[in-house]
Coordinates of C-alpha atoms and ligand atoms in Angstrom, one line a residue:
X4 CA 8.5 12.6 -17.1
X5 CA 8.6 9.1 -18.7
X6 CA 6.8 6.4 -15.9
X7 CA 6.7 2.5 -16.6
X8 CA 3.8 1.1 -14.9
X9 CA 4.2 -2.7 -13.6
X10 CA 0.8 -4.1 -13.3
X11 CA -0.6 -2.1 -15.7
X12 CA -3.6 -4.4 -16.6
X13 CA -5.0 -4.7 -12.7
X14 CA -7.2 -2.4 -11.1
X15 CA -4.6 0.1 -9.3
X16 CA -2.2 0.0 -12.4
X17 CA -4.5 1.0 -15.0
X18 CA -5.9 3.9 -12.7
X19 CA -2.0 5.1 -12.6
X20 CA -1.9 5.1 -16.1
X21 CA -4.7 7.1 -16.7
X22 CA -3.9 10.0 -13.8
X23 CA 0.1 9.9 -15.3
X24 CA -1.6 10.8 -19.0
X25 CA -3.9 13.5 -17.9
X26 CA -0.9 15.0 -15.9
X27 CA 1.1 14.9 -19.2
X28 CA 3.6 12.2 -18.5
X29 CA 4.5 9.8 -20.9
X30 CA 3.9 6.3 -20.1
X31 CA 4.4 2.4 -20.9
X32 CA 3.0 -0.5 -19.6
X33 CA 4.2 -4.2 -18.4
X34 CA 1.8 -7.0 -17.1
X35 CA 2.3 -11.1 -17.4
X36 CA 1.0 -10.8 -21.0
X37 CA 1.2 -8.2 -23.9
X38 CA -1.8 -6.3 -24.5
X39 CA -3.0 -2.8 -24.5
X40 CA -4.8 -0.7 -22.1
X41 CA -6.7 2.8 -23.4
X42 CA -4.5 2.6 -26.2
X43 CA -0.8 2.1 -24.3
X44 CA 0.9 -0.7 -25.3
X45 CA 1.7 -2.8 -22.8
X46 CA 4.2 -5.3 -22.6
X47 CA 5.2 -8.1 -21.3
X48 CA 7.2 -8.0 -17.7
X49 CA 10.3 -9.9 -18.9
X50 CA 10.5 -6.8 -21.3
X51 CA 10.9 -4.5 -18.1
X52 CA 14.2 -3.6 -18.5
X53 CA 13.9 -2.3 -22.1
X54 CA 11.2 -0.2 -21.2
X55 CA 13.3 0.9 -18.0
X56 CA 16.4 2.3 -20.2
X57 CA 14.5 5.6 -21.4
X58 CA 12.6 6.1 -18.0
X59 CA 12.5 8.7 -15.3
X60 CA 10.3 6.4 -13.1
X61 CA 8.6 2.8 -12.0
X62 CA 5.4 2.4 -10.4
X63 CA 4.8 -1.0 -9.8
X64 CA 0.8 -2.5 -8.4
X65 CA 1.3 -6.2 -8.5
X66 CA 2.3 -8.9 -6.6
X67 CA 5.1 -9.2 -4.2
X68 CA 7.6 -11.9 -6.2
X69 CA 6.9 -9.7 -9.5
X70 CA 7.8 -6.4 -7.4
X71 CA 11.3 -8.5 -5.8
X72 CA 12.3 -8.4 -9.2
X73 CA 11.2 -5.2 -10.3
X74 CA 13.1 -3.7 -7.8
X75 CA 16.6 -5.1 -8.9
X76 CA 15.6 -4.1 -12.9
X77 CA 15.0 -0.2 -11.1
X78 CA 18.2 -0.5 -9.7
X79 CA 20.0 -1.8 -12.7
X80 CA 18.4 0.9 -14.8
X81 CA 18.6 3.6 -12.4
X82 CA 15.3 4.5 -12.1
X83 CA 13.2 5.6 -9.3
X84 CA 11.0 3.1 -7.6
X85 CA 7.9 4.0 -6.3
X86 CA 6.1 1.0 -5.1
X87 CA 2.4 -0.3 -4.0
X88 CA 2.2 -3.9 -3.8
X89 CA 1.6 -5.2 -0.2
X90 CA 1.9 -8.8 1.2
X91 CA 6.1 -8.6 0.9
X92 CA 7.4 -11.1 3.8
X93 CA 10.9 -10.6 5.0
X94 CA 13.0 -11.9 2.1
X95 CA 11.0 -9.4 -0.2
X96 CA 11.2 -6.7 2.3
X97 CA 14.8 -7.1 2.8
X98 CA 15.1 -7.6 -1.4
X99 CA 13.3 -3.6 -2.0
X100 CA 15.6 -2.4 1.2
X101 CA 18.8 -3.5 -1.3
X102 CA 17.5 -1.9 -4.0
X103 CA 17.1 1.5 -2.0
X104 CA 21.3 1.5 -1.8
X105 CA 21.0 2.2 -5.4
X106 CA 18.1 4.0 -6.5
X107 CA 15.3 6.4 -4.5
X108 CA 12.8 3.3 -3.0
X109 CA 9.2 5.1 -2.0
X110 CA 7.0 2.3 -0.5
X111 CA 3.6 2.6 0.9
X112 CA 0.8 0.4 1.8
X113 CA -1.7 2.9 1.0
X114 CA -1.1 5.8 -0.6
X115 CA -4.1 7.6 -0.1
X116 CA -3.5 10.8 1.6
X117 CA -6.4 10.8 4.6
X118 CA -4.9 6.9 5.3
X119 CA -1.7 8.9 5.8
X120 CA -3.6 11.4 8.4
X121 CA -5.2 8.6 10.1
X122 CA -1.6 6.8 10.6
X123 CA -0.3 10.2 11.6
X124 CA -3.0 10.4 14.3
X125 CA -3.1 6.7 15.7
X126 CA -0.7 7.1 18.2
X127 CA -1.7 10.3 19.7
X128 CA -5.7 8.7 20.3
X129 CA -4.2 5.5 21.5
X130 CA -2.1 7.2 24.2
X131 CA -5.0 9.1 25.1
X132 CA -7.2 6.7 25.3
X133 CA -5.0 4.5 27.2
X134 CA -6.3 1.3 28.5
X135 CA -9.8 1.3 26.5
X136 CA -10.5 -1.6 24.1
X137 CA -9.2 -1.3 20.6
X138 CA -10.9 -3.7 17.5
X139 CA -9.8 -2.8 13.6
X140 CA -11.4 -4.0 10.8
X141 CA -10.8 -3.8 7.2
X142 CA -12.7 -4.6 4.4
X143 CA -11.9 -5.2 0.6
X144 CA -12.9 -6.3 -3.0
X145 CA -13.2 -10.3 -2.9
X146 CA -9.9 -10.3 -5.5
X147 CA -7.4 -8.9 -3.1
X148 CA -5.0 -11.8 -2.0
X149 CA -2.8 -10.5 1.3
X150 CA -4.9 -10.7 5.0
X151 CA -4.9 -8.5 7.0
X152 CA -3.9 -5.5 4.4
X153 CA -0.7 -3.8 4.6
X154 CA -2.9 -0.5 5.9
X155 CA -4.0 -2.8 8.5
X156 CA -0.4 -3.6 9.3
X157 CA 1.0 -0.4 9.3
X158 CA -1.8 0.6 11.7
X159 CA -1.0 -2.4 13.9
X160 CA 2.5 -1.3 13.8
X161 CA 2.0 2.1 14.7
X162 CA -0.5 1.5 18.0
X163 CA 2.7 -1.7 18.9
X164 CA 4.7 1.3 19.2
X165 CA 2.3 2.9 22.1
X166 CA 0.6 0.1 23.9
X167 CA 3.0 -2.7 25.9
X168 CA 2.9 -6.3 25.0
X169 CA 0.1 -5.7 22.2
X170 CA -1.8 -9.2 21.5
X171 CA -2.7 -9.3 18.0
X172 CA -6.2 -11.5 18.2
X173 CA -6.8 -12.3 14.4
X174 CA -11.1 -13.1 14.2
X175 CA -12.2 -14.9 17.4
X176 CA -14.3 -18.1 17.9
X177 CA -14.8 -20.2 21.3
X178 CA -15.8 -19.0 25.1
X179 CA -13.2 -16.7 26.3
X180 CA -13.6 -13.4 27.2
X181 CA -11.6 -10.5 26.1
X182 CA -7.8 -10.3 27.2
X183 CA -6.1 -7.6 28.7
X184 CA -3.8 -6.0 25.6
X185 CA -5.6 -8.0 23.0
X186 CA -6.4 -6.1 20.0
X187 CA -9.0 -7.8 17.5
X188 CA -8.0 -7.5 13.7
X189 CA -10.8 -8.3 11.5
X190 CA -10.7 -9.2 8.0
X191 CA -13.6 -9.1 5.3
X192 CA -13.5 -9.8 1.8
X193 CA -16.6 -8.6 -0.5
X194 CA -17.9 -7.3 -4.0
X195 CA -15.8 -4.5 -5.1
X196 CA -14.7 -2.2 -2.1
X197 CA -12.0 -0.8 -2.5
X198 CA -10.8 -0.3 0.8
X199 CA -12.3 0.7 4.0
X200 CA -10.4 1.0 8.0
X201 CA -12.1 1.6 11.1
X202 CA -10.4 1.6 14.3
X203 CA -13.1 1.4 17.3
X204 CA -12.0 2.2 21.0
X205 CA -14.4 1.6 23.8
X206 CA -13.7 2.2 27.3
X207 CA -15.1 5.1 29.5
X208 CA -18.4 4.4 28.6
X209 CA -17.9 5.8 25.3
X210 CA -17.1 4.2 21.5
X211 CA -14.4 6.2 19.5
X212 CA -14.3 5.1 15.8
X213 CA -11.9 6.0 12.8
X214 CA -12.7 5.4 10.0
X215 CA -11.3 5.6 6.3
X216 CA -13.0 4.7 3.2
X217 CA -11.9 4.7 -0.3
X218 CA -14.3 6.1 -3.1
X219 CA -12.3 5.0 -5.8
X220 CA -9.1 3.5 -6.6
X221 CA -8.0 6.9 -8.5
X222 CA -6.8 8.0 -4.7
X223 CA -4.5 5.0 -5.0
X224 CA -3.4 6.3 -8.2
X225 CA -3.2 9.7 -7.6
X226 CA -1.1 9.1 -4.6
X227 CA 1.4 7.1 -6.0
X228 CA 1.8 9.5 -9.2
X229 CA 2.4 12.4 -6.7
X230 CA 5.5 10.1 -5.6
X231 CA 6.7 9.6 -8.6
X232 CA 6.7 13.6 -9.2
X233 CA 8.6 14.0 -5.6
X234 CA 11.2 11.0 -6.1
X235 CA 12.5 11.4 -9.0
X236 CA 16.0 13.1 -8.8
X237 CA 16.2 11.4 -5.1
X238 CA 19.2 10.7 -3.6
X239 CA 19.0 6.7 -3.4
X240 CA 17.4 6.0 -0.4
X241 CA 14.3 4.5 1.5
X242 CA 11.6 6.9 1.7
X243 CA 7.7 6.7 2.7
X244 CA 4.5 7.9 1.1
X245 CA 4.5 11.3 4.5
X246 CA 8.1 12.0 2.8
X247 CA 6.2 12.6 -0.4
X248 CA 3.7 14.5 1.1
Ligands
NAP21 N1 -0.5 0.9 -1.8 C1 -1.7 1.2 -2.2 O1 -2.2 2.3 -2.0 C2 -2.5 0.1 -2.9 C3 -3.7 0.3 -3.4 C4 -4.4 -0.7 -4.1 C5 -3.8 -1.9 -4.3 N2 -2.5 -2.1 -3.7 C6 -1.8 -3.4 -3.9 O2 -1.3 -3.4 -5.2 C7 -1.3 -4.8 -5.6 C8 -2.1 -4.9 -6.9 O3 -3.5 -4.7 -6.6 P1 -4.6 -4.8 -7.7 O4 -5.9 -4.8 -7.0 O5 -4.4 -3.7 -8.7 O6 -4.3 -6.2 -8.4 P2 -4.8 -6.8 -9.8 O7 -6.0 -6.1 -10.3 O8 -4.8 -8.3 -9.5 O9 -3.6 -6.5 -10.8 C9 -2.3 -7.1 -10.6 C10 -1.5 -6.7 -11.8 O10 -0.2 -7.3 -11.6 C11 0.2 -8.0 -12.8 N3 1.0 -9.1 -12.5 C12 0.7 -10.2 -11.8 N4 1.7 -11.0 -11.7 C13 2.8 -10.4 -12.4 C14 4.1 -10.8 -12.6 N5 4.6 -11.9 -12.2 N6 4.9 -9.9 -13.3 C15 4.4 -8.7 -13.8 N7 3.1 -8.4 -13.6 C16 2.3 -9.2 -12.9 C17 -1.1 -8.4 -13.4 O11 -1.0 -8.6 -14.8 P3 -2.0 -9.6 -15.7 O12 -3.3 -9.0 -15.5 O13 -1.4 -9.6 -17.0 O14 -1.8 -11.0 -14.9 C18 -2.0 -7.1 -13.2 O15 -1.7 -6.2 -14.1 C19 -1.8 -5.6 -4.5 O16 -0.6 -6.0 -3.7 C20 -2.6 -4.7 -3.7 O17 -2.7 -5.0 -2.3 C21 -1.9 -1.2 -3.0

């Protein structure tokens, strides 16, 4: 399989790179400038759709307005779109949905696979843990831009879909005390980690924690190179990283 990788200079891109070689796929690089990266040449991004013409896939790590655009040049080329990049507001949501009426789309905020178990297995704790006090926090590498992470998001998403009139409390300051629905979301940014989650749940007199922790940003890789073997040959569509799995 021939994969393009968009981001192929940043930390996640350059892991995909290496974990598409060593599975025997060929693969290409773009970034914002030309360069090379263990010996793949890699391009610049407004040569995307050149490199897309001979491809079976694009896996794209970079920043939402980059991955906007990526997503049309998939679409014009045909090419299966497998994509990482978090921090998309509506507009760029809406842009990778319209792109998914012509190609396969296969978006995730995390594609580790024990994130994917812990999002699996949210709702079921929360509903039967009903009523006891729920506080996430997430912590990554001081270079990561969006707050709170997609993961976080997704996570927030998935207990809105369990709990009534959820109250997102982002950090807290002042002299209040805890409200009735609010969950805490808290955000740190540090060093190099590369991406931990831990939901706490209190109530009952007892403390439940989950908790997910990335070694390495291979999983990241690995992940999104395992869709890129499932999606490709797709109907076009809008599929997620438990699809894949
Ligand atoms: N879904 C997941 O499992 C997962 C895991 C890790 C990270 N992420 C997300 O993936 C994204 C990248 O994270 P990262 O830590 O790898 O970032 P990073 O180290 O900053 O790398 C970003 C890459 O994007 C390229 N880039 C930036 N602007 C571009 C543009 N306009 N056109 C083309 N390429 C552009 C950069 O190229 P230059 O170096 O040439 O500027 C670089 O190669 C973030 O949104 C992050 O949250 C998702």
């Amino acid at each position: 399989m021939r994969i393009v990788v968009a981001g192929a200079t940043g930390r996640t891109g350059r892991e995909v790179l290496a974990v598409a070689r060593e599975r025997g796929h060929a693969v290409d690089g773009v970034a914002t400038t030309e360069t090379a990266v263990d010996g793949v040449d890699v391009r610049p991004a407004d040569e995307l759709a050149d490199r897309l013409a001979d491809a079976d896939a694009l896996v794209d790590f970079t920043v939402p307005e980059a991955s906007r655009s990526h997503a049309g040049m998939a679409a014009d080329a045909g090419v299966a779109y497998v994509v990482g990049t978090t921090g998309f507001n509506q507009q760029g949501t809406a842009d990778l949905r319209g792109a998914a009426d012509r190609i396969p789309v296969l978006k995730a905020s995390n594609f580790a696979r024990g994130v994917q178990a812990l999002l699996d297995a949210v709702a079921d704790v929360v509903r039967t843990l009903d009523g006891y006090d729920i506080e996430l926090t997430e912590t990554h590498h001081n270079g990561k831009r969006d707050a709170p992470s997609g993961t976080a998001t997704t996570l927030l998403d998935r207990i809105d879909a369990v709990v009534d009139d959820l109250d997102r409390t982002y950090g807290r300051e002042g002299h209040q005390p805890r409200g009735n629905g609010e969950v805490g979301v808290h955000v740190r940014r540090a060093g190099n980690v590369r991406g931990e989650h831990e939901l706490l749940l209190a109530g009952n007199d007892e403390v439940v924690t989950l908790t997910h922790r990335a070694e390495s940003r291979r999983v990241f890789a690995a992940g999104a190179v395992d869709a890129a073997e499932w999606l490709v040959g797709r109907d076009p569509g809008w599929y997620n990283f438990a699809d894949a799995l």
